[in-house]
Short mmCIF file of C-alpha atoms and ligand atoms in Angstrom, two decimals:
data_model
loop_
_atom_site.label_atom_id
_atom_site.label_comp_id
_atom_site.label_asym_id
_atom_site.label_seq_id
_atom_site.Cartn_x
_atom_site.Cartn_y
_atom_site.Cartn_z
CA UNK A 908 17.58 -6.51 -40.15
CA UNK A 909 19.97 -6.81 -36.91
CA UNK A 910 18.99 -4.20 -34.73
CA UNK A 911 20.93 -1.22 -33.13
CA UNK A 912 20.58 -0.80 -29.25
CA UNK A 913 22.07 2.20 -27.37
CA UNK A 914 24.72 1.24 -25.18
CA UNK A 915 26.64 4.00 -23.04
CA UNK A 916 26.67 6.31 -26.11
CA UNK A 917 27.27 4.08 -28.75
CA UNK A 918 24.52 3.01 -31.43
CA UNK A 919 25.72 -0.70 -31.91
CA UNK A 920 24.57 -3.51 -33.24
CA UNK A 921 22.81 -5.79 -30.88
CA UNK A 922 25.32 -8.54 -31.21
CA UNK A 923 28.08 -6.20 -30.55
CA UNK A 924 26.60 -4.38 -27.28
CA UNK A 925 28.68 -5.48 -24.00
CA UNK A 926 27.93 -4.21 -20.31
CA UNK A 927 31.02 -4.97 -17.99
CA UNK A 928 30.03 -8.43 -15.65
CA UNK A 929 30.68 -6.23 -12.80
CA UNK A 930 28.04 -3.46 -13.61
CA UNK A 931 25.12 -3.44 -10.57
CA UNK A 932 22.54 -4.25 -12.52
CA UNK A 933 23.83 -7.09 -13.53
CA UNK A 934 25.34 -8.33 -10.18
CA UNK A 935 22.43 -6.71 -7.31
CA UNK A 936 19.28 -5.42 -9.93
CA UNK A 937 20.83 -2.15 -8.84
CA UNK A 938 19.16 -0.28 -12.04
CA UNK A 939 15.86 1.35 -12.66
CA UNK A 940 14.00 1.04 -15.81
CA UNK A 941 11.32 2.74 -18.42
CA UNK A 942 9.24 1.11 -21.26
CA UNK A 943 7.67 3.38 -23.52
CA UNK A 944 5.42 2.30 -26.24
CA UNK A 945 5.74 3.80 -29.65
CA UNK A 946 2.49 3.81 -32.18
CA UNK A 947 2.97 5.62 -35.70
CA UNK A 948 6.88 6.03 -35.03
CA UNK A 949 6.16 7.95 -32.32
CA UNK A 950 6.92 8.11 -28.49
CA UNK A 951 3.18 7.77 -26.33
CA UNK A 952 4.09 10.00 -23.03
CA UNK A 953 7.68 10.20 -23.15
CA UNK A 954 7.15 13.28 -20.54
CA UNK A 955 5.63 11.10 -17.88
CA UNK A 956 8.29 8.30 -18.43
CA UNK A 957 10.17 10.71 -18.15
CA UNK A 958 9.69 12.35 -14.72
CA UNK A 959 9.19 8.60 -12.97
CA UNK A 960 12.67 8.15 -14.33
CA UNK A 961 14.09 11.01 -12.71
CA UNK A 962 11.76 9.94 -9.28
CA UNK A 963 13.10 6.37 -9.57
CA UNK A 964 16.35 7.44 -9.84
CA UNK A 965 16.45 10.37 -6.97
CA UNK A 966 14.75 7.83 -4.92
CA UNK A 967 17.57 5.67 -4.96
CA UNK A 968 20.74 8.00 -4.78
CA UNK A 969 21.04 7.28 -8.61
CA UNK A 970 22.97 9.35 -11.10
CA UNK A 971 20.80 10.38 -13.93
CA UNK A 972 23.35 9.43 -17.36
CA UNK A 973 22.41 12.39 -19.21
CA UNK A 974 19.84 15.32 -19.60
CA UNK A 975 15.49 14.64 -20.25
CA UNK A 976 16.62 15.80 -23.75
CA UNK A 977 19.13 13.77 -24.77
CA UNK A 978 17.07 10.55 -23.89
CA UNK A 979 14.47 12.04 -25.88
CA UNK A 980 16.87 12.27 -29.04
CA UNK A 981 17.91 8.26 -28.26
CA UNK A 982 14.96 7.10 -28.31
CA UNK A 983 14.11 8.83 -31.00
CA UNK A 984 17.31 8.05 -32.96
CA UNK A 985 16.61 4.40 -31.91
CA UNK A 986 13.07 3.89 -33.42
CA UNK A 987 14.29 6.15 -36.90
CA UNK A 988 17.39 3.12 -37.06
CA UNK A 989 15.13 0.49 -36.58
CA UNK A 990 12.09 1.45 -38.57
CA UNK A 991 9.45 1.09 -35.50
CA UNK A 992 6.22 2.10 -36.39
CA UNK A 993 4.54 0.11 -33.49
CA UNK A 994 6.57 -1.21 -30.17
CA UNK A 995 8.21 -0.30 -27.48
CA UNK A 996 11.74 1.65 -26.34
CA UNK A 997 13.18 -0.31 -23.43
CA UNK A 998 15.37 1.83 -21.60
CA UNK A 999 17.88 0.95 -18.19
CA UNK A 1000 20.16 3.09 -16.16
CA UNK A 1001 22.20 1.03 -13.20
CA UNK A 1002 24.23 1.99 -10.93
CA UNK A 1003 27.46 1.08 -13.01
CA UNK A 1004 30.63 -0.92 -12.34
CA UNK A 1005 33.06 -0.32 -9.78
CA UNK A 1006 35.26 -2.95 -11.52
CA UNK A 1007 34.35 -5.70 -8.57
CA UNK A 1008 31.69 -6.72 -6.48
CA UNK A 1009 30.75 -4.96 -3.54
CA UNK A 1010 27.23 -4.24 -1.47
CA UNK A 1011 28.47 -0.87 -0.67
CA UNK A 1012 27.48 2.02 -3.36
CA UNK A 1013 30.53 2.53 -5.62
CA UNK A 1014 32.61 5.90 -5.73
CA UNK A 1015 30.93 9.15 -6.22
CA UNK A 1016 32.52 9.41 -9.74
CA UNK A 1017 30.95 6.07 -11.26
CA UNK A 1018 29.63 6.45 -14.73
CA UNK A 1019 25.79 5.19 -14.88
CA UNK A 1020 25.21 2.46 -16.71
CA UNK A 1021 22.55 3.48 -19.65
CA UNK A 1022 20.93 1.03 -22.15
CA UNK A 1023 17.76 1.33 -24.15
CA UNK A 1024 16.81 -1.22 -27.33
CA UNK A 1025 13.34 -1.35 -29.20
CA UNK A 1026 10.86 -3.97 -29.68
CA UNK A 1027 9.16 -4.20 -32.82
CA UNK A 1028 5.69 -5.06 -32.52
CA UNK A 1029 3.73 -4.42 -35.38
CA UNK A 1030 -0.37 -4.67 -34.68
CA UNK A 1031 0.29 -3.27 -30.95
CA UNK A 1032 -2.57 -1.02 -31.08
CA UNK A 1033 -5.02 -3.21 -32.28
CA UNK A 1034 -4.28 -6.19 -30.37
CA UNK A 1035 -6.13 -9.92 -30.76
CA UNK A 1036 -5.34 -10.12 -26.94
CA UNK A 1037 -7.63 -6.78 -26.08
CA UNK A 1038 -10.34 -8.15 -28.10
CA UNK A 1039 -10.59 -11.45 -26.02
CA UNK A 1040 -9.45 -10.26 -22.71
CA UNK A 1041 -7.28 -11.60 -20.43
CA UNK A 1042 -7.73 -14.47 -17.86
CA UNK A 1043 -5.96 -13.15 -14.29
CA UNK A 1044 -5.22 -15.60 -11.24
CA UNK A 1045 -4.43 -14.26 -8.20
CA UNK A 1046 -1.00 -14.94 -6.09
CA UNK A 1047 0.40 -13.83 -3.33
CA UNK A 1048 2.47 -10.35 -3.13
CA UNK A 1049 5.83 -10.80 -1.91
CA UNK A 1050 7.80 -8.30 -3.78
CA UNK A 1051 9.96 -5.71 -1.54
CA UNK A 1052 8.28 -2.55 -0.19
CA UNK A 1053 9.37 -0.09 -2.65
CA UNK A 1054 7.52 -1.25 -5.92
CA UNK A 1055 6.69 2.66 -6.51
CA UNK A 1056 10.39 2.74 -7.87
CA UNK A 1057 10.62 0.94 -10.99
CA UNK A 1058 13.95 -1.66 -10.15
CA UNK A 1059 14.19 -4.42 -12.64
CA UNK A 1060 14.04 -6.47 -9.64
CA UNK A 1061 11.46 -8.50 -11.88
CA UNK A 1062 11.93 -12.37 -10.77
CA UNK A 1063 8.51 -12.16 -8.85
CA UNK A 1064 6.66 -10.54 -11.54
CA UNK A 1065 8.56 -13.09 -14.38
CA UNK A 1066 7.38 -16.04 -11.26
CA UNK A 1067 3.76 -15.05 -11.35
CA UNK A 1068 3.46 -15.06 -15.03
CA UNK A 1069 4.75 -18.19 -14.81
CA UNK A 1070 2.11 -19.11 -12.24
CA UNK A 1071 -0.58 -17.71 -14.74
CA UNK A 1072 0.49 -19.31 -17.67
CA UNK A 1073 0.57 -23.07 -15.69
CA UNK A 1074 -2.86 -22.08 -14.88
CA UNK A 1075 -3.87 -21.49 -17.99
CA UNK A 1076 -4.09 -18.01 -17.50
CA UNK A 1077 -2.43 -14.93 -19.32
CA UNK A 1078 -1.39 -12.67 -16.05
CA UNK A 1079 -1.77 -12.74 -12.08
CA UNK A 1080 -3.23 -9.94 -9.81
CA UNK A 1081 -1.06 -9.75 -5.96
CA UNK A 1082 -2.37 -9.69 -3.27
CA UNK A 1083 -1.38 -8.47 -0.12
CA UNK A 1084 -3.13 -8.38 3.65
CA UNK A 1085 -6.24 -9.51 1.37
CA UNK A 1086 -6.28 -6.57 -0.91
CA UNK A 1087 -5.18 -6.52 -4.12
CA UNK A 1088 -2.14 -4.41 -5.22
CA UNK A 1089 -1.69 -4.66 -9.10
CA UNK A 1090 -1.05 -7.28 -11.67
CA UNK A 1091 2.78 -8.40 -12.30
CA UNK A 1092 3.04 -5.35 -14.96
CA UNK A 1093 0.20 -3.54 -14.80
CA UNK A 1094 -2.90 -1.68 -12.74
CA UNK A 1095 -5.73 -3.18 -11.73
CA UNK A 1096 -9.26 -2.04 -11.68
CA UNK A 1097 -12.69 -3.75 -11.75
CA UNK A 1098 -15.95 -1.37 -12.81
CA UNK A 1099 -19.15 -1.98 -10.67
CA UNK A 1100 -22.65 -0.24 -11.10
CA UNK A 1101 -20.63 2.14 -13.35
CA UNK A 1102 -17.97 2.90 -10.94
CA UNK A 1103 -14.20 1.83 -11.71
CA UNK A 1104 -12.07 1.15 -8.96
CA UNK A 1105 -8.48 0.94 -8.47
CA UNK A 1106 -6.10 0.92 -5.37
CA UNK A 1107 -4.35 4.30 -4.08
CA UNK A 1108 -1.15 5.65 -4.54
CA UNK A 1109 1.38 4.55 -2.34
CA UNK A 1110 4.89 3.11 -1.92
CA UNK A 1111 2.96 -0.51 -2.43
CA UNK A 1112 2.00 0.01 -6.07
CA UNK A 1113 4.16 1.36 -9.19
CA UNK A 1114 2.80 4.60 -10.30
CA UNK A 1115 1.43 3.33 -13.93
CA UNK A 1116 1.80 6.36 -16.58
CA UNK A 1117 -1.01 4.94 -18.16
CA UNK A 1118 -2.93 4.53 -15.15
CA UNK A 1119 -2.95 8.65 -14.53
CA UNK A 1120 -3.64 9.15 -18.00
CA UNK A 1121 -6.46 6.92 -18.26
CA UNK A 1122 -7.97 7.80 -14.72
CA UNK A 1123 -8.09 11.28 -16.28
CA UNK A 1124 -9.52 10.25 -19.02
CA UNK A 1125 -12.00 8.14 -17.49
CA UNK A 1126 -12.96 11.75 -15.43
CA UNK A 1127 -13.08 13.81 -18.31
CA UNK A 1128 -15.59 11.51 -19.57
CA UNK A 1129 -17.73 11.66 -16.50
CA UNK A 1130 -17.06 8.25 -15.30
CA UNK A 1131 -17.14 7.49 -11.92
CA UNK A 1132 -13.80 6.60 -10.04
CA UNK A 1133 -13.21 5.36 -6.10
CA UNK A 1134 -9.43 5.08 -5.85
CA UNK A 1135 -9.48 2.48 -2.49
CA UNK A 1136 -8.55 -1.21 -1.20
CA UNK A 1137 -10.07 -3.78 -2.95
CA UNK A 1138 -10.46 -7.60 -1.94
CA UNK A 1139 -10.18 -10.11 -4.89
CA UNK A 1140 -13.82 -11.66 -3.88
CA UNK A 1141 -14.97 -7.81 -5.09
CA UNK A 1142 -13.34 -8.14 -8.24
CA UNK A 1143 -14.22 -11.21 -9.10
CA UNK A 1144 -18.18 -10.49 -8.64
CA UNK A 1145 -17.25 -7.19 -10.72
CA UNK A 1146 -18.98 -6.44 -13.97
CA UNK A 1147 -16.39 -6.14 -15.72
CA UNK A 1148 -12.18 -5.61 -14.83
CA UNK A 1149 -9.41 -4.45 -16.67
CA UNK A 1150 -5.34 -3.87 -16.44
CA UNK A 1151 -3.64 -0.52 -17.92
CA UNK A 1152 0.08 -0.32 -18.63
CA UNK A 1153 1.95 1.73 -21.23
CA UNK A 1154 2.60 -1.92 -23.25
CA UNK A 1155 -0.31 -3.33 -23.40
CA UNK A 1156 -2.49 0.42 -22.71
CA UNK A 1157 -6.01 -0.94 -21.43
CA UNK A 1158 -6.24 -4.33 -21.37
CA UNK A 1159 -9.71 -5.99 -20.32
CA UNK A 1160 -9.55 -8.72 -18.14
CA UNK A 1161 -12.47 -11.21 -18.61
CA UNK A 1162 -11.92 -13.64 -15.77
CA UNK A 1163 -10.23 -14.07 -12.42
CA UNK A 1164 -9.73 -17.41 -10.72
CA UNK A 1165 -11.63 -19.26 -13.21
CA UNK A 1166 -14.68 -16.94 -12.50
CA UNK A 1167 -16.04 -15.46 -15.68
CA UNK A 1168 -16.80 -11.55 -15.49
CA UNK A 1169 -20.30 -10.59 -16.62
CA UNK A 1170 -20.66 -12.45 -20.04
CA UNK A 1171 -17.01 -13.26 -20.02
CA UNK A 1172 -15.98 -10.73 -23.25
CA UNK A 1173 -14.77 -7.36 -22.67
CA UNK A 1174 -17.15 -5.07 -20.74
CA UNK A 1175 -18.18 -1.71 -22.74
CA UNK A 1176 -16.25 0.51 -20.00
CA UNK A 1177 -12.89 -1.31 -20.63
CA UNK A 1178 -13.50 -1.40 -24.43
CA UNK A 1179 -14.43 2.87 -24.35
CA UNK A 1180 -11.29 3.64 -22.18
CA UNK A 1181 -9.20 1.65 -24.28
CA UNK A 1182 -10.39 3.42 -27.61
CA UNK A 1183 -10.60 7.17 -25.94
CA UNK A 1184 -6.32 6.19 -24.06
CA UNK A 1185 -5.28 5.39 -27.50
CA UNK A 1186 -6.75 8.12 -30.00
CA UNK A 1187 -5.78 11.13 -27.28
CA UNK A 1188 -2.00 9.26 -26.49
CA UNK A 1189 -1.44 9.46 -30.57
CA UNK A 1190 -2.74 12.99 -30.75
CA UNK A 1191 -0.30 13.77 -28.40
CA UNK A 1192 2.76 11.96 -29.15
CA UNK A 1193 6.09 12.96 -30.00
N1 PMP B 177 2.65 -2.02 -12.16
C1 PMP B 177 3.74 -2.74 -12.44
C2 PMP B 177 4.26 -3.69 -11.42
C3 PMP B 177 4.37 -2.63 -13.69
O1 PMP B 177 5.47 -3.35 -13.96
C4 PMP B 177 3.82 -1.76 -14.65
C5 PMP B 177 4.44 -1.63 -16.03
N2 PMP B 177 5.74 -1.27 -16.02
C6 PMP B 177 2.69 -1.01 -14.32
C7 PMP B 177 2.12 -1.16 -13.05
C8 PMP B 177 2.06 -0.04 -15.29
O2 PMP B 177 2.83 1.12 -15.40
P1 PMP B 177 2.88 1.98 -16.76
O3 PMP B 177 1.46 2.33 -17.06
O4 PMP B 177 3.70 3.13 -16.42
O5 PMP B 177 3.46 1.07 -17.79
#
C-alpha cells in the first residue's frame, strides 16, 4: 500500500508530495517538529504535542499553519488512510519559501510550510527492545542552546546514534559541564535506593511529553522523584536507568559505557512505569 502524507493541504501519495527547494527547512532547519505515537488507531497525548507545538513555534516568531483542531483532524485523517493501528504521526511546520535563499526571515505574508506522514509500526507497544534494554554510551553535548524548542536541527542527535551504534550500543546520553542532559531523543533518568532521578527543566533539555506524564505517574504511585544534575559516574553505579520519549514511551536502559546496571536486565521500576505510561496513555487517547 503506497502511503498518503499531508502536504500543505493536500492528502497525496508519498511519491507525489513536493516541498519547494527553497522552503527553510530545507535550506537553514528553519522548522519545528512533533512525533506522536499512535497505539489502537489512536493518538497518545495529542494535547501535550500539541501545546509544545504552539511553544516551539511562538518561541521562534513562527506562524502556526492552521488551528489545534484542524491538526487534530490530519492526523487523524492520516492514520484512518493508512490503516495505523500502532506507529507514529510525524508532523513539520517551517518557516516556508520566500522563493530564494536568504538568512533574513521572509515577508510577513509567507505561507508555513506544514507536513505530517505516519510510520507504521506494528508491535510498538510491546517492544523486543524494552524487554532487553538498551545499551547507552555517553558523548559529548554540543547541540545549540535552545534544545527546549523542538528544531529538526537533528545532525547531532543522527551523529551520536551513529557513535552508539559503532560502539555497539543502541543510543548515547550528552553530556555537558559533566552533567548529563538527555539521550539524542529521549529523557534520561537512573533510579537509586528507590529514588528516580532526572535533570530539571530548562532551555538545555527538550521538554519530553512523556517525561511529564510519566513523572506524574511515577508520583501518583508514590515513587520517589529528585529532579537535579546528574554526573554520568552516578548513573552508571545506578540500580537501574531508563529513557522516556513518546516513540519508544519508557525504555530501560541496562548499561552505560560498557558498565552493566544491577543484573544487567530491566530493573522492576523501569519495567512498572513502562506498564502503568502505557495502560493510562490508551485510556486516554483520542
Ligand atoms: N529529548 C530529545 C532530544 C528528543 O528528541 C525527544 C523526543 N523527541 C525527547 C527528549 C522526548 O520527548 P517526548 O517525550 O516529547 O517524545
Amino acid at each position: 500500500m503506497t502511503r498518503t502524507v499531508y502536504v500543505n493541504g493536500e492528502y497525496l501519495p508519498e511519491t507525489e508530495a513536493k516541498i519547494s527547494i527553497f522552503d527553510r527547512g530545507f535550506l537553514m532547519a528553519d522548522a519545528v517538529y512533533e512525533v506522536t505515537s499512535v497505539l489502537g488507531g489512536k493518538l497518545i497525548d495529542f494535547e501535550g504535542h500539541a501545546v509544545r507545538l504552539e511553544r516551539s513555534l511562538s518561541e521562534l516568531e513562527m506562524k502556526a499553519p492552521c488551528t489545534k483542531e484542524e491538526l487534530l483532524e490530519i492526523h487523524r485523517k492520516l492514520v484512518e488512510l493508512n490503516g495505523i493501528d500502532e506507529g507514529l504521526v510525524y508532523l513539520q511546520v517551517t518557516r516556508g519559501s520566500a522563493g530564494d535563499r536568504d538568512f533574513v526571515f521572509p515577508p510577513e505574508d509567507t505561507v508555513p510550510g506544514l507536513v505530517l506522514f505516519t510510520q507504521n509500526k506494528p508491535g510498538l507497544a510491546d517492544s523486543p527492545a524494552a524487554k532487553k534494554g538498551a545499551k547507552v554510551i555517553s558523548i559529548e553535548d554540543i547541540r545549540w542552546g535552545r534544545r527546549d524548542i523542538k528544531t529538526t536541527q537533528l545532525l547531532y542527535p543522527s551523529m551520536g546514534k551513529m557513535m552508539a551504534k559503532k560502539a555497539g550500543a543502541d543510543d548515547a546520553w550528552m553530556i555537558e559541564d559533566g552533567h548529563v542532559t538527555e539521550g539524542t531523543s529521549n529523557n534520561a533518568y537512573f533510579v537509586k535506593d528507590g529514588v528516580i532521578v532526572t535533570r530539571p527543566l530548562s532551555n538545555d533539555i527538550l521538554h519530553g511529553i512523556t517525561r511529564k506524564a510519566v513523572l506524574r505517574m511515577a508520583a501518583e504511585a508514590q515513587l520517589k522523584i529528585e529532579e537535579r544534575l546528574f554526573t554520568i559516574d552516578e548513573a552508571k553505579e545506578a540500580d537501574e536507568a531508563f529513557t522516556t520519549s513518546a516513540s519508544a514511551f519508557v525504555m530501560p536502559v541496562v548499561e552505560i559505557d560498557g558498565v552493566a546496571l544491577g543484573d544487567g536486565t530491566p530493573g522492576p521500576i523501569a519495567k512498572r512505569l513502562r506498564e502503568i505510561y502505557l495502560e493510562e496513555s490508551v485510556k486516554t487517547a483520542i
